[in-house]
mmCIF file of C-alpha atoms in Angstrom:
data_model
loop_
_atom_site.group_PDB
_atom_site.id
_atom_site.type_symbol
_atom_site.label_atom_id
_atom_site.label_comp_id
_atom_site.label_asym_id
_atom_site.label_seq_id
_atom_site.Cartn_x
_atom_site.Cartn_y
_atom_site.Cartn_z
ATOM 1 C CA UNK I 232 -11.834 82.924 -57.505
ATOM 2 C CA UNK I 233 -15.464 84.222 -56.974
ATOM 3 C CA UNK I 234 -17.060 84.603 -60.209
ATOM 4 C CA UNK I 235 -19.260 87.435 -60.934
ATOM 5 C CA UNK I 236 -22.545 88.032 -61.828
ATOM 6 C CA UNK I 237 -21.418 90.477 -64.747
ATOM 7 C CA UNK I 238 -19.109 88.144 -66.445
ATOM 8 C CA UNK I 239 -21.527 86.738 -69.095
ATOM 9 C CA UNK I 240 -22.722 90.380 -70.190
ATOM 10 C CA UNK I 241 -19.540 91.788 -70.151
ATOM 11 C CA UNK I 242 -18.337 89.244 -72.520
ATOM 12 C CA UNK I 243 -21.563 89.286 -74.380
ATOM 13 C CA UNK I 244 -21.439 93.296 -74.998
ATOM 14 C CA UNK I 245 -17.405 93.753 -75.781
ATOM 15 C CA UNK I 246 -18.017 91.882 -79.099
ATOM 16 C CA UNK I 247 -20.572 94.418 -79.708
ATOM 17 C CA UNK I 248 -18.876 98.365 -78.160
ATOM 18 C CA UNK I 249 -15.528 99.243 -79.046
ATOM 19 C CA UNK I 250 -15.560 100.347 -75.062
ATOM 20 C CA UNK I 251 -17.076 98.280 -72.067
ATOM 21 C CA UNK I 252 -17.299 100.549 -69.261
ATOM 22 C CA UNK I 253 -17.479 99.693 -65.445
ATOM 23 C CA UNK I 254 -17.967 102.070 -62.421
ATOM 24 C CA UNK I 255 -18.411 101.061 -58.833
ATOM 25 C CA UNK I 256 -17.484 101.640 -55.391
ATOM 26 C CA UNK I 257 -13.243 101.351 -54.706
ATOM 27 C CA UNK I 258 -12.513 98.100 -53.977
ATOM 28 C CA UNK I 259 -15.601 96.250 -55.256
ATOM 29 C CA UNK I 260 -13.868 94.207 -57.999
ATOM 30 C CA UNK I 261 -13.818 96.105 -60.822
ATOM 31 C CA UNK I 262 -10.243 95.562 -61.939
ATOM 32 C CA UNK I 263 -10.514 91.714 -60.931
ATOM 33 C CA UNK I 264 -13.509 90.926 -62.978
ATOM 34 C CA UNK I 265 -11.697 93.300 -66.086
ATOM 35 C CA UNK I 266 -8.753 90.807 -65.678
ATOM 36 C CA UNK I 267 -11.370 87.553 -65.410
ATOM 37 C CA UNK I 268 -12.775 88.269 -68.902
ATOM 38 C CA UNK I 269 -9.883 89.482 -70.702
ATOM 39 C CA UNK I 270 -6.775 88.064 -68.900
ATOM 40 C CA UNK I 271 -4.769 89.053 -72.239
ATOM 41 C CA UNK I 272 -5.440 92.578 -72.121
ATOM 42 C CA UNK I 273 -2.645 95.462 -71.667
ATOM 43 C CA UNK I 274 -3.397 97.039 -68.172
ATOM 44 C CA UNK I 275 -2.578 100.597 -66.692
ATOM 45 C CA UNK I 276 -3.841 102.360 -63.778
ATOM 46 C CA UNK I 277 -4.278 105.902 -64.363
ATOM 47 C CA UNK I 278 -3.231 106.095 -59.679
ATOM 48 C CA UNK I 279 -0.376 105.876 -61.171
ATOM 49 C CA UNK I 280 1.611 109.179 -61.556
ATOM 50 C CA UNK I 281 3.896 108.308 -64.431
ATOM 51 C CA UNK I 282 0.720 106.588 -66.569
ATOM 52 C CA UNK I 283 -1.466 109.881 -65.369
ATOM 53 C CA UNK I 284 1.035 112.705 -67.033
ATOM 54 C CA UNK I 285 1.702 110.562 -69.702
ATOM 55 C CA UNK I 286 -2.348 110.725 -70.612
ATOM 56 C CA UNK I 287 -2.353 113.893 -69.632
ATOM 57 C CA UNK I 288 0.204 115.196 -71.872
ATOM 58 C CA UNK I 289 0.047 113.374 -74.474
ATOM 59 C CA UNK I 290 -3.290 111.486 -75.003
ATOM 60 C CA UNK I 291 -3.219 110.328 -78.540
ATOM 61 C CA UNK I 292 0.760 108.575 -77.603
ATOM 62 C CA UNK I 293 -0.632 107.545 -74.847
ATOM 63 C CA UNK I 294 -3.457 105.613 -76.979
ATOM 64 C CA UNK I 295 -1.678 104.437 -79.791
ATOM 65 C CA UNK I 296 1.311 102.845 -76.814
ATOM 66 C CA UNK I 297 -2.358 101.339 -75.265
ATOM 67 C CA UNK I 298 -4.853 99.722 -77.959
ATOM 68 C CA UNK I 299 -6.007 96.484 -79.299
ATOM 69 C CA UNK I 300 -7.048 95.503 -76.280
ATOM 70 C CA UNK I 301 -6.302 97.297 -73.107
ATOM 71 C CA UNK I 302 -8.183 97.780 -69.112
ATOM 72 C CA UNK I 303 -7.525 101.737 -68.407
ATOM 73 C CA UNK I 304 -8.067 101.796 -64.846
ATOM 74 C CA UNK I 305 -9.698 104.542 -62.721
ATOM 75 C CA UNK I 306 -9.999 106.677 -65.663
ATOM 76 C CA UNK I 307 -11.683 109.622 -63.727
ATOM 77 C CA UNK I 308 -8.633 110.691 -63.206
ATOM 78 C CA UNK I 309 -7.908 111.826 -66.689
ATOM 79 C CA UNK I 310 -10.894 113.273 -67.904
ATOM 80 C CA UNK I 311 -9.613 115.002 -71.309
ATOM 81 C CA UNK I 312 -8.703 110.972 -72.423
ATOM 82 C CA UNK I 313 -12.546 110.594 -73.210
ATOM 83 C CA UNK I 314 -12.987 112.923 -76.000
ATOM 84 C CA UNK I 315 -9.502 111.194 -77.288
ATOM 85 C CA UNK I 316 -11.057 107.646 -76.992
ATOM 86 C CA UNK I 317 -13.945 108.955 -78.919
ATOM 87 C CA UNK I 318 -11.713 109.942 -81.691
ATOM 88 C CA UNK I 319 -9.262 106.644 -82.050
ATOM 89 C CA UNK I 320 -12.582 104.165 -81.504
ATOM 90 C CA UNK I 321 -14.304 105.729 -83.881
ATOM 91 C CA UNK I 322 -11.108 105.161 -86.327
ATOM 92 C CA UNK I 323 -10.110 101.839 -85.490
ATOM 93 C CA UNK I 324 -14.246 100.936 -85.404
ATOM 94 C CA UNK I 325 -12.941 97.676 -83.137
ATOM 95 C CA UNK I 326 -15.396 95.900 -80.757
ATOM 96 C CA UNK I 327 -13.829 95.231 -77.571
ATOM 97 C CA UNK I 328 -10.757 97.094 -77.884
ATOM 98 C CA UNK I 329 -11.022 99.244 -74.250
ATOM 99 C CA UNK I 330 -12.359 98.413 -70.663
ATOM 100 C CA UNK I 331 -12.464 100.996 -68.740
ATOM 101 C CA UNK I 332 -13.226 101.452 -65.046
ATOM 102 C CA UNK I 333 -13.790 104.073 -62.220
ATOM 103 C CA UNK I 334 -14.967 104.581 -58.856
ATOM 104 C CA UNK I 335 -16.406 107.793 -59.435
ATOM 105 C CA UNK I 336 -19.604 107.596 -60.974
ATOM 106 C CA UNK I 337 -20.859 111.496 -61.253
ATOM 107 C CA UNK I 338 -17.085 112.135 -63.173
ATOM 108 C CA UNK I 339 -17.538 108.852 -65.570
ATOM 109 C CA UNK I 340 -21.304 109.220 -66.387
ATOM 110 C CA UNK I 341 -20.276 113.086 -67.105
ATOM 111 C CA UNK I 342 -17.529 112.361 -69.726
ATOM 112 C CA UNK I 343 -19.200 109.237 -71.051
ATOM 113 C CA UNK I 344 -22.404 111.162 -72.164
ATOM 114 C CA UNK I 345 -20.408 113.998 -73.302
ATOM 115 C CA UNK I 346 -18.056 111.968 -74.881
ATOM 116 C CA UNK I 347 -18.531 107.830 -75.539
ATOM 117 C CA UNK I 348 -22.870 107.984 -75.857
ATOM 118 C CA UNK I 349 -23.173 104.962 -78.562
ATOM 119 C CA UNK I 350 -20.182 103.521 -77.854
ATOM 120 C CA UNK I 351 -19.965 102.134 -75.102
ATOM 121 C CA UNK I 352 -21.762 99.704 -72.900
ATOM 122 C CA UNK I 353 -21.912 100.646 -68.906
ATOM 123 C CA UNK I 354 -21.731 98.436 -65.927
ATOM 124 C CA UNK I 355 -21.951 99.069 -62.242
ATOM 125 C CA UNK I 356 -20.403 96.765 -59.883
ATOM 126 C CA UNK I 357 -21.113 96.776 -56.263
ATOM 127 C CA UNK I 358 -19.436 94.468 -53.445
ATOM 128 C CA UNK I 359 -20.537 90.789 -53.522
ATOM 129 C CA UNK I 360 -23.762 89.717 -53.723
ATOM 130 C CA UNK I 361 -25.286 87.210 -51.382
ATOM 131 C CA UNK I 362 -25.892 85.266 -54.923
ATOM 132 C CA UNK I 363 -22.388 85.212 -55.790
ATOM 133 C CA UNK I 364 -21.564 83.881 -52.103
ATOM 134 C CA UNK I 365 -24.041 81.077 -52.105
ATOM 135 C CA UNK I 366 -22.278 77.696 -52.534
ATOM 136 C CA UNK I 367 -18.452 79.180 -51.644
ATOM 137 C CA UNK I 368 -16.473 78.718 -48.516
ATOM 138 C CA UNK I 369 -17.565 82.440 -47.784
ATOM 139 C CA UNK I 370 -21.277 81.637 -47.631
ATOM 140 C CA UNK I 371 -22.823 83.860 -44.730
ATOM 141 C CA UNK I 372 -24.601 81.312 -41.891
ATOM 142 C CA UNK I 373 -26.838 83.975 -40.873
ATOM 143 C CA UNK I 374 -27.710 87.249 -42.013
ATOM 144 C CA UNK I 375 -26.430 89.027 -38.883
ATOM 145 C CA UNK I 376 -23.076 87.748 -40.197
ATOM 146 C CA UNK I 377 -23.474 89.234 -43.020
ATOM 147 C CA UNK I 378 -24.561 92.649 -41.876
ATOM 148 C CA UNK I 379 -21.080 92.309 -39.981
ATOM 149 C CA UNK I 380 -18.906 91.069 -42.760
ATOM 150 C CA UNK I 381 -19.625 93.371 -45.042
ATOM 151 C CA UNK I 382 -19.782 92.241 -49.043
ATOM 152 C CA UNK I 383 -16.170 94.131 -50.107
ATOM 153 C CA UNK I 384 -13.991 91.237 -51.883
ATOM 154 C CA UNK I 385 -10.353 92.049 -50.475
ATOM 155 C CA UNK I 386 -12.504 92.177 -46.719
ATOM 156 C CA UNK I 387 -14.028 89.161 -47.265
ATOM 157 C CA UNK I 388 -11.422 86.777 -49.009
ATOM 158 C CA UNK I 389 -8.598 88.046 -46.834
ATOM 159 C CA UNK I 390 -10.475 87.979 -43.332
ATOM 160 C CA UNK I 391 -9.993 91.361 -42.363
ATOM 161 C CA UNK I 392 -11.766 92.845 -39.166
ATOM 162 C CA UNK I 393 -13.832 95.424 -39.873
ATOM 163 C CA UNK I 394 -12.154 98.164 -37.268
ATOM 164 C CA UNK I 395 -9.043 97.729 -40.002
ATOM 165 C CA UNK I 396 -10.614 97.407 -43.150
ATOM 166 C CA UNK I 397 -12.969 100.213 -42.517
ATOM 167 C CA UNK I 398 -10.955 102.554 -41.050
ATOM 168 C CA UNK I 399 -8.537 102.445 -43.476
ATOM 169 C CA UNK I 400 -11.404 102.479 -46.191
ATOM 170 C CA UNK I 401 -12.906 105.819 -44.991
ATOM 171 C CA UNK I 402 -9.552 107.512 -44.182
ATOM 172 C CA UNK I 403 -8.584 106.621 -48.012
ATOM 173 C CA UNK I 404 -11.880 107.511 -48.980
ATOM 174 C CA UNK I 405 -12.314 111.293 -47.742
ATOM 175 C CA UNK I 406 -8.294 112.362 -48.121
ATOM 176 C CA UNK I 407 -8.458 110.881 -51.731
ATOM 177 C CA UNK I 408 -11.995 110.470 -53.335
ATOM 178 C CA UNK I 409 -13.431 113.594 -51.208
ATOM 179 C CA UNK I 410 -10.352 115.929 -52.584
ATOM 180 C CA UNK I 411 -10.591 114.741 -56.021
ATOM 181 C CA UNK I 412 -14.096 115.875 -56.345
ATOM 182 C CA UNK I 413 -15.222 118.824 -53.881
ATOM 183 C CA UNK I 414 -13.365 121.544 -52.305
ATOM 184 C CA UNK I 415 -14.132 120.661 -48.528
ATOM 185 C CA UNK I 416 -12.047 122.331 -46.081
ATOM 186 C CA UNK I 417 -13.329 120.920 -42.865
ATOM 187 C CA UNK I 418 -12.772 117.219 -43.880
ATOM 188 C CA UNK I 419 -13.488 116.312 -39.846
ATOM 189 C CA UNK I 420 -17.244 117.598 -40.062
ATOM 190 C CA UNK I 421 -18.005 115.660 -43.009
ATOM 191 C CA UNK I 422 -17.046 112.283 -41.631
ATOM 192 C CA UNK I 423 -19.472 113.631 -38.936
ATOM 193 C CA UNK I 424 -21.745 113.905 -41.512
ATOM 194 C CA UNK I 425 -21.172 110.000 -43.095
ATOM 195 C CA UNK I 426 -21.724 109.111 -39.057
ATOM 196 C CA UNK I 427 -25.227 111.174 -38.892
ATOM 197 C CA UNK I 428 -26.751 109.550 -42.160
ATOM 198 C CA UNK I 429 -25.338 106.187 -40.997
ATOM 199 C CA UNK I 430 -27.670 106.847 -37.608
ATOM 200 C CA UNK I 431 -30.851 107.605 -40.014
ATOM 201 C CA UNK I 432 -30.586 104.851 -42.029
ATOM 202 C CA UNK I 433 -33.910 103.662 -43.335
ATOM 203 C CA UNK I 434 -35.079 106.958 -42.702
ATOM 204 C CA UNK I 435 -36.599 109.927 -45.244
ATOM 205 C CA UNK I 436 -34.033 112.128 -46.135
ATOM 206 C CA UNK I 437 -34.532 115.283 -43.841
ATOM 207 C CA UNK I 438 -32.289 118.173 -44.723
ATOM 208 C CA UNK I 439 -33.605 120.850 -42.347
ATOM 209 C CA UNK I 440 -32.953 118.360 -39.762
ATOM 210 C CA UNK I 441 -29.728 117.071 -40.606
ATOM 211 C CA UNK I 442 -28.747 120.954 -41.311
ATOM 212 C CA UNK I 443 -30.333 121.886 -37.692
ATOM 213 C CA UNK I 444 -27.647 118.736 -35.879
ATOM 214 C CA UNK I 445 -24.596 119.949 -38.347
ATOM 215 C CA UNK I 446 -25.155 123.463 -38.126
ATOM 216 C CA UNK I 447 -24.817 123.197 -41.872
ATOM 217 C CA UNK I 448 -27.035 124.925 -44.981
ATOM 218 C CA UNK I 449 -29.235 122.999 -47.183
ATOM 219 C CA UNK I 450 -27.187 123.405 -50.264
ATOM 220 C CA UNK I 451 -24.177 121.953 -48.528
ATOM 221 C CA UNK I 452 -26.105 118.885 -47.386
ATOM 222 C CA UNK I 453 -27.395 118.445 -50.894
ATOM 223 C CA UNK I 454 -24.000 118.468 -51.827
ATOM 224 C CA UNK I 455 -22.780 116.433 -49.452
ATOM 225 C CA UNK I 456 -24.690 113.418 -50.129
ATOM 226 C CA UNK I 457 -24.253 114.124 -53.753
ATOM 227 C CA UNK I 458 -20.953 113.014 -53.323
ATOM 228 C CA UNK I 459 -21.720 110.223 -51.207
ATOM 229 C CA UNK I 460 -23.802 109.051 -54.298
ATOM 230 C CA UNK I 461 -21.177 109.499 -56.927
ATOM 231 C CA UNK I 462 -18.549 107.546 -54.842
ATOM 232 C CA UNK I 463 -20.645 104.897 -53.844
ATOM 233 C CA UNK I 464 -21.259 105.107 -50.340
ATOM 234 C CA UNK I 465 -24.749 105.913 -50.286
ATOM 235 C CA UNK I 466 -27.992 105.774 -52.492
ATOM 236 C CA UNK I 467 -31.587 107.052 -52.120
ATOM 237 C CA UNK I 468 -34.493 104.597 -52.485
ATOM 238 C CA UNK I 469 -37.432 107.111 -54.467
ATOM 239 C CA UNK I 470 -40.574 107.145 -52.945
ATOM 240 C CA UNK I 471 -43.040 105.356 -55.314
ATOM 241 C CA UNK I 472 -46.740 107.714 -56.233
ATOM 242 C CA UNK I 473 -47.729 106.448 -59.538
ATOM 243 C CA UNK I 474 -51.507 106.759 -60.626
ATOM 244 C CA UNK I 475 -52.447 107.885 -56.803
ATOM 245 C CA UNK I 476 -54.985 110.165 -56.106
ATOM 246 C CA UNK I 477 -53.803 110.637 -52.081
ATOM 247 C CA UNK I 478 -51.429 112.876 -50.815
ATOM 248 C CA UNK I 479 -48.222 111.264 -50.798
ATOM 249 C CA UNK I 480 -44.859 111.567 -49.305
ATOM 250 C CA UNK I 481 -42.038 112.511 -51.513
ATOM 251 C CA UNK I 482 -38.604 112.765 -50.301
ATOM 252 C CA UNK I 483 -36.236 109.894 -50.659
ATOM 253 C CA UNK I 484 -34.961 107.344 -48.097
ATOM 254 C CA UNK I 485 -31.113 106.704 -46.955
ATOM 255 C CA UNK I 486 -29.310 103.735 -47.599
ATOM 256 C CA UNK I 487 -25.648 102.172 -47.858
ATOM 257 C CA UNK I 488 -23.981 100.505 -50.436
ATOM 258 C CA UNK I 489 -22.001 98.002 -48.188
ATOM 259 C CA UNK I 490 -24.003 96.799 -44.754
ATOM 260 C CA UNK I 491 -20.526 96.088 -43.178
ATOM 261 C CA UNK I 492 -19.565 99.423 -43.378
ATOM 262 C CA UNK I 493 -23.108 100.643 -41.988
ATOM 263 C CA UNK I 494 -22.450 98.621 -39.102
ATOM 264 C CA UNK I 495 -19.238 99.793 -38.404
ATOM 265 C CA UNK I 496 -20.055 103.696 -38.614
ATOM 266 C CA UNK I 497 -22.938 103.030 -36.156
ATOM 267 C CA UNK I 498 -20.275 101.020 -33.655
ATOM 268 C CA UNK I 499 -21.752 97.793 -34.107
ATOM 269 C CA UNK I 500 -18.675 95.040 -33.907
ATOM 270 C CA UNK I 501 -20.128 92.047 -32.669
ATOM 271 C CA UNK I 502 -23.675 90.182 -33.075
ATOM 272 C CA UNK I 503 -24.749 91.243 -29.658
ATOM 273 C CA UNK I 504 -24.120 94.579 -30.545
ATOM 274 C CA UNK I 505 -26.279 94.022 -33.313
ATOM 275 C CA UNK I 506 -29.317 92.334 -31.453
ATOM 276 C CA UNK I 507 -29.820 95.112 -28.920
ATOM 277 C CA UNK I 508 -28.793 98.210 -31.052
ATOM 278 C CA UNK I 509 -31.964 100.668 -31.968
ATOM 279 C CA UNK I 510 -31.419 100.577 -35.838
ATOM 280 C CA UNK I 511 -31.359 96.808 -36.352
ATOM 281 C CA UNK I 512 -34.314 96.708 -37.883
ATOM 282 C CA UNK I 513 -33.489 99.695 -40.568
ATOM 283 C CA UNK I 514 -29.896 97.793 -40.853
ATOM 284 C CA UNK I 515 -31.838 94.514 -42.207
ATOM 285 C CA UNK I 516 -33.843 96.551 -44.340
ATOM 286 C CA UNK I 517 -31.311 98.141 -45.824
ATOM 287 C CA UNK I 518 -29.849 94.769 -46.619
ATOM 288 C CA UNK I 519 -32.850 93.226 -48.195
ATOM 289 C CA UNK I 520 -32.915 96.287 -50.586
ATOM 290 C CA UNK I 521 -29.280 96.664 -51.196
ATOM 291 C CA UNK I 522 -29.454 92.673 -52.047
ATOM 292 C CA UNK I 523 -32.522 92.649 -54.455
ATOM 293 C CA UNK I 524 -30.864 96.457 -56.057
ATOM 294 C CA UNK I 525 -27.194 93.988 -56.876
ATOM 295 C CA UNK I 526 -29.744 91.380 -58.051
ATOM 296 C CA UNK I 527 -31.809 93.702 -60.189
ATOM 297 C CA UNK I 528 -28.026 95.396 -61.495
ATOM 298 C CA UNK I 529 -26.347 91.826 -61.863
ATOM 299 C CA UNK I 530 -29.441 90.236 -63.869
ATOM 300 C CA UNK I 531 -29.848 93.531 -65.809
ATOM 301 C CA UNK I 532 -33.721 93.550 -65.292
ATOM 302 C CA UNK I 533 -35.837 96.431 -65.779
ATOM 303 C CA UNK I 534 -37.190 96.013 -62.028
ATOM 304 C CA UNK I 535 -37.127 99.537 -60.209
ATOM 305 C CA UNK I 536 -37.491 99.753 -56.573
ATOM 306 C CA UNK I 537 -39.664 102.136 -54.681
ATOM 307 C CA UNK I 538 -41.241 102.318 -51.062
ATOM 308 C CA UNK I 539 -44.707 104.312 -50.547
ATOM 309 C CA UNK I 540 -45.848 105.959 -47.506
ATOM 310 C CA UNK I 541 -48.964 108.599 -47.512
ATOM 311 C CA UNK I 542 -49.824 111.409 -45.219
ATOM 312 C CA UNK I 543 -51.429 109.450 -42.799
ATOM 313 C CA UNK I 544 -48.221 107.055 -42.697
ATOM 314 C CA UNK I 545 -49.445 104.026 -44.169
ATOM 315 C CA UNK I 546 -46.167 102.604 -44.891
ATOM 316 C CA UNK I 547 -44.742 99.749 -47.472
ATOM 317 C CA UNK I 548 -40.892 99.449 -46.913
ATOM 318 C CA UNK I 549 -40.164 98.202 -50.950
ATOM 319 C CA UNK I 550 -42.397 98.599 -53.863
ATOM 320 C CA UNK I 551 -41.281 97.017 -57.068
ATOM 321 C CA UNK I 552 -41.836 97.707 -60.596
ATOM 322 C CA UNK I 553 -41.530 95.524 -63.666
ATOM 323 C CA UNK I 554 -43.129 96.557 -66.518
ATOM 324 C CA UNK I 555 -46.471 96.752 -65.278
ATOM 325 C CA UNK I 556 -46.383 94.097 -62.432
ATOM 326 C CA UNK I 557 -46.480 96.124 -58.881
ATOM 327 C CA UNK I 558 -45.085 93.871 -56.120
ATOM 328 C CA UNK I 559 -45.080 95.438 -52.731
ATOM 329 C CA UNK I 560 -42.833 94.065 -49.519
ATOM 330 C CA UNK I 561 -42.885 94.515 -45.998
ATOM 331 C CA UNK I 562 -39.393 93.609 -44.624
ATOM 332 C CA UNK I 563 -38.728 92.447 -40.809
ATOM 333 C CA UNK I 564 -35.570 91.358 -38.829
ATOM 334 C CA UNK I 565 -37.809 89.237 -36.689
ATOM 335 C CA UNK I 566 -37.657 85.803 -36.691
ATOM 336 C CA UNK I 567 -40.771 85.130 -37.059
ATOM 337 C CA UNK I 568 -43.559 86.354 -38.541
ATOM 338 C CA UNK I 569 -46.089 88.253 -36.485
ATOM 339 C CA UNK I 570 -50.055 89.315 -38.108
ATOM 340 C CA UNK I 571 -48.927 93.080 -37.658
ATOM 341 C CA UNK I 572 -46.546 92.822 -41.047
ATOM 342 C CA UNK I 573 -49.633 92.480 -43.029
ATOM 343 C CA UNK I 574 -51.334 96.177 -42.169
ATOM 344 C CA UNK I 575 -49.371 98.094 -44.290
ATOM 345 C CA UNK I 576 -49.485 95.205 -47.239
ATOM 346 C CA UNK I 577 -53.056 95.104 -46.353
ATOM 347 C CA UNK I 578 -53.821 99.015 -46.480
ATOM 348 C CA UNK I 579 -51.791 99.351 -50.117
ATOM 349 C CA UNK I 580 -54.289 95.965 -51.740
ATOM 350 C CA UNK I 581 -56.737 98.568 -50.970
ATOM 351 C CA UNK I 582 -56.156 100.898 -53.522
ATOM 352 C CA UNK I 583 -53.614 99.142 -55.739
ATOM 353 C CA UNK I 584 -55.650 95.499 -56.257
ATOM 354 C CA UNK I 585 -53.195 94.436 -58.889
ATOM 355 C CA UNK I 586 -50.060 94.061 -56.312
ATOM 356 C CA UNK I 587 -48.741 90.951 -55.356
ATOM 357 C CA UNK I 588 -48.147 90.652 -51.687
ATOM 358 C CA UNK I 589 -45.223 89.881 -49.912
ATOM 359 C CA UNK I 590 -42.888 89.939 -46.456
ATOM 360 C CA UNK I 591 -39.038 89.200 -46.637
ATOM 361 C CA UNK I 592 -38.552 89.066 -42.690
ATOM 362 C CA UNK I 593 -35.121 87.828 -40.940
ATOM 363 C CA UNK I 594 -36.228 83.804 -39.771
ATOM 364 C CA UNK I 595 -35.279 80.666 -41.831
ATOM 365 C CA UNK I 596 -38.256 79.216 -43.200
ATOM 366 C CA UNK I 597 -39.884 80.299 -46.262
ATOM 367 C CA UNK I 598 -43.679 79.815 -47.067
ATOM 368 C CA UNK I 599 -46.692 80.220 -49.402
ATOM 369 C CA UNK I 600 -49.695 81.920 -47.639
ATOM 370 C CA UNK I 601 -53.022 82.320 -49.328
ATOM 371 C CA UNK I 602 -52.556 86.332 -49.485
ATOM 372 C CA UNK I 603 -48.781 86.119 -49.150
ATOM 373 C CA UNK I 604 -45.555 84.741 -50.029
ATOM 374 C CA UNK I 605 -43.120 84.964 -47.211
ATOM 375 C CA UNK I 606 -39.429 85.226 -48.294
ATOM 376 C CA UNK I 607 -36.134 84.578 -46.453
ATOM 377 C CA UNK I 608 -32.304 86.324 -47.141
ATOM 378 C CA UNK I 609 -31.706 83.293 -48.770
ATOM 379 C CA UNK I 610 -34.804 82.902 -51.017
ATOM 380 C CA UNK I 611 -35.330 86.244 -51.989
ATOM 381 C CA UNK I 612 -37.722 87.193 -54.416
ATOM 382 C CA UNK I 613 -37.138 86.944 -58.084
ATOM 383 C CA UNK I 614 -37.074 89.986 -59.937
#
């Protein structure tokens, strides 16, 4: 068993909320690490037609047959059960009594604002971590074996190729996940749509352009990739223009929640693959990011990540925030590292003197420049 990096809070916070809370992509552990910190808990999946009418129809049997100490799983799919929960917590006024999950996150955050705000504490957990790996048989030896594997648990533990797991992962995904929340009748033009993004990856998030290939409107891109957010598959990395004077670019980048499954929408199978394909570089970025967002997530530190760019495109790839401690990142696939990472650090010490300087790049070998700190996959930066 791989433990996870949410254990200790989740234990910490369900002697403190009558509800613990925990969304997340499908398939990322959630039920598993439920089970790890309270093994003697009732469970029910709310998949499950019989358990789904009987919430439906009856919420309040359906609660008093589940309490003192119960995992509801996927409980999107019974959104009335919130305002119930709401009612018998606020009875009972027990710590602990509920984890619930779900792999929607626009549905939970919806009903839990509407519904649990005060009462319950909220996790999100994503596919492994490179920190949970380190020191298990399923270590990655490089990080283009990682980029391949993928971080999912069931893909990982089992040894499953990625042409199975994946194709069986999006097929699920858009006839179940894409039904349940939008009303999308051509279901073939939006996987076209997952394949587009997963060939601008890295890149700022043009909708004319995207629109213009997809012969699609703005508001049905923005709605799109809406969905992609709520369901995991994607997220946006903000563009960072605090306290600058300059013209600066705005609009969001594209990343994906699971490098595996990056790789595998782009056709990538095999390291060679990998090494000669145009968006290696963007693929490794998007790693380094993803990693250091499950790091920031799994620590629960205030760090929030940005890149900058101005009009003139000079370009950080990751800016981040703690407090009011600016670090800024340039991040490479090379192998080594090469003078030309430091013009864009260079450019931003310019007009932001307080920032601490710094390259994560794809070699083995980690070191502590006079200007710089140079940072490996495996010795990322603390946040």
């Amino acid at each position: 068993m791989i433990r996870r990096a949410l254990e200790t809070k989740v234990l910490e916070l369900l002697e403190k909320f009558p509800i613990i809370a925990i969304t997340g992509p499908r398939q990322s552990g959630k039920t598993t690490l439920s089970k790890m910190v309270r093994p003697d808990y009732k469970y029910v999946n709310l998949e499950n037609l019989s358990d789904r009418e009987f919430a439906l129809t009856d919420p309040i049997g359906f609660l008093n047959t589940y309490k003192d100490g119960v995992i509801i799983d996927e409980i999107q799919n019974v959104p009335s059960l919130f305002s119930y929960l709401q009612i018998v917590t606020d009875e009972r006024n027990k710590n602990g009594e509920y984890i619930i999950t779900g792999s929607q996150n626009f549905l939970m955050m919806e009903q839990i604002t509407q519904s649990l705000a005060g009462r319950v504490a909220l996790f999100t957990l994503l596919p492994f971590s490179l920190n949970e790996l380190k020191n298990t048989t399923y270590q990655p030896e490089t990080w283009e074996k990682y980029a391949l594997s993928g971080s999912y648990p069931r893909k990982i533990i089992q040894g499953i190729q990625s042409d199975d797991y994946y194709e069986n992962y999006i097929k699920t995904y858009v006839e179940r996940d894409v039904r349940l929340l939008k009303n999308i009748l051509n279901l073939d033009l939006f996987q076209k749509f997952i394949r587009v993004l997963s060939g601008r990856v890295g890149q700022l998030f043009n909708q004319s352009s995207l629109g213009n290939e997809l012969d699609l409107d703005n508001k049905t891109i923005n709605s799109w990739f809406t969905l992609l957010e709520a369901s995991f598959i994607t997220f946006k990395l903000q563009p960072y223009y605090k306290n600058f004077n300059k013209r600066l670019v705005k609009t969001p980048k594209i990343y994906f929640n699971d490098i595996g499954l990056l790789c595998y929408l782009l056709g990538i199978r095999t390291e060679n693959d990998l090494e000669n394909h145009y968006a290696k570089g963007s693929i490794f970025e998007n790693l380094i990011v993803l990693e250091l967002l499950k790091n920031s997530i799994n620590e629960s530190t205030k760090a929030k990540l940005y890149f900058w760019r101005d009009a003139s495109h000079n370009e950080v790839d990751l800016i981040i925030e703690t407090g009011n401690e600016i670090e800024a990142f340039e991040i490479k696939s090379s192998k080594t590292v090469n003078q030309s990472f430091f013009k864009g650090l260079d450019y931003f010490k310019k007009i932001n003197n307080a920032a601490n300087l710094g390259v994560i790049y794809g070699g083995s070998e980690s070191q502590k420049r006079t200007n710089y700190d140079i940072y490996t996959l495996n010795d990322l930066p603390k946040l």
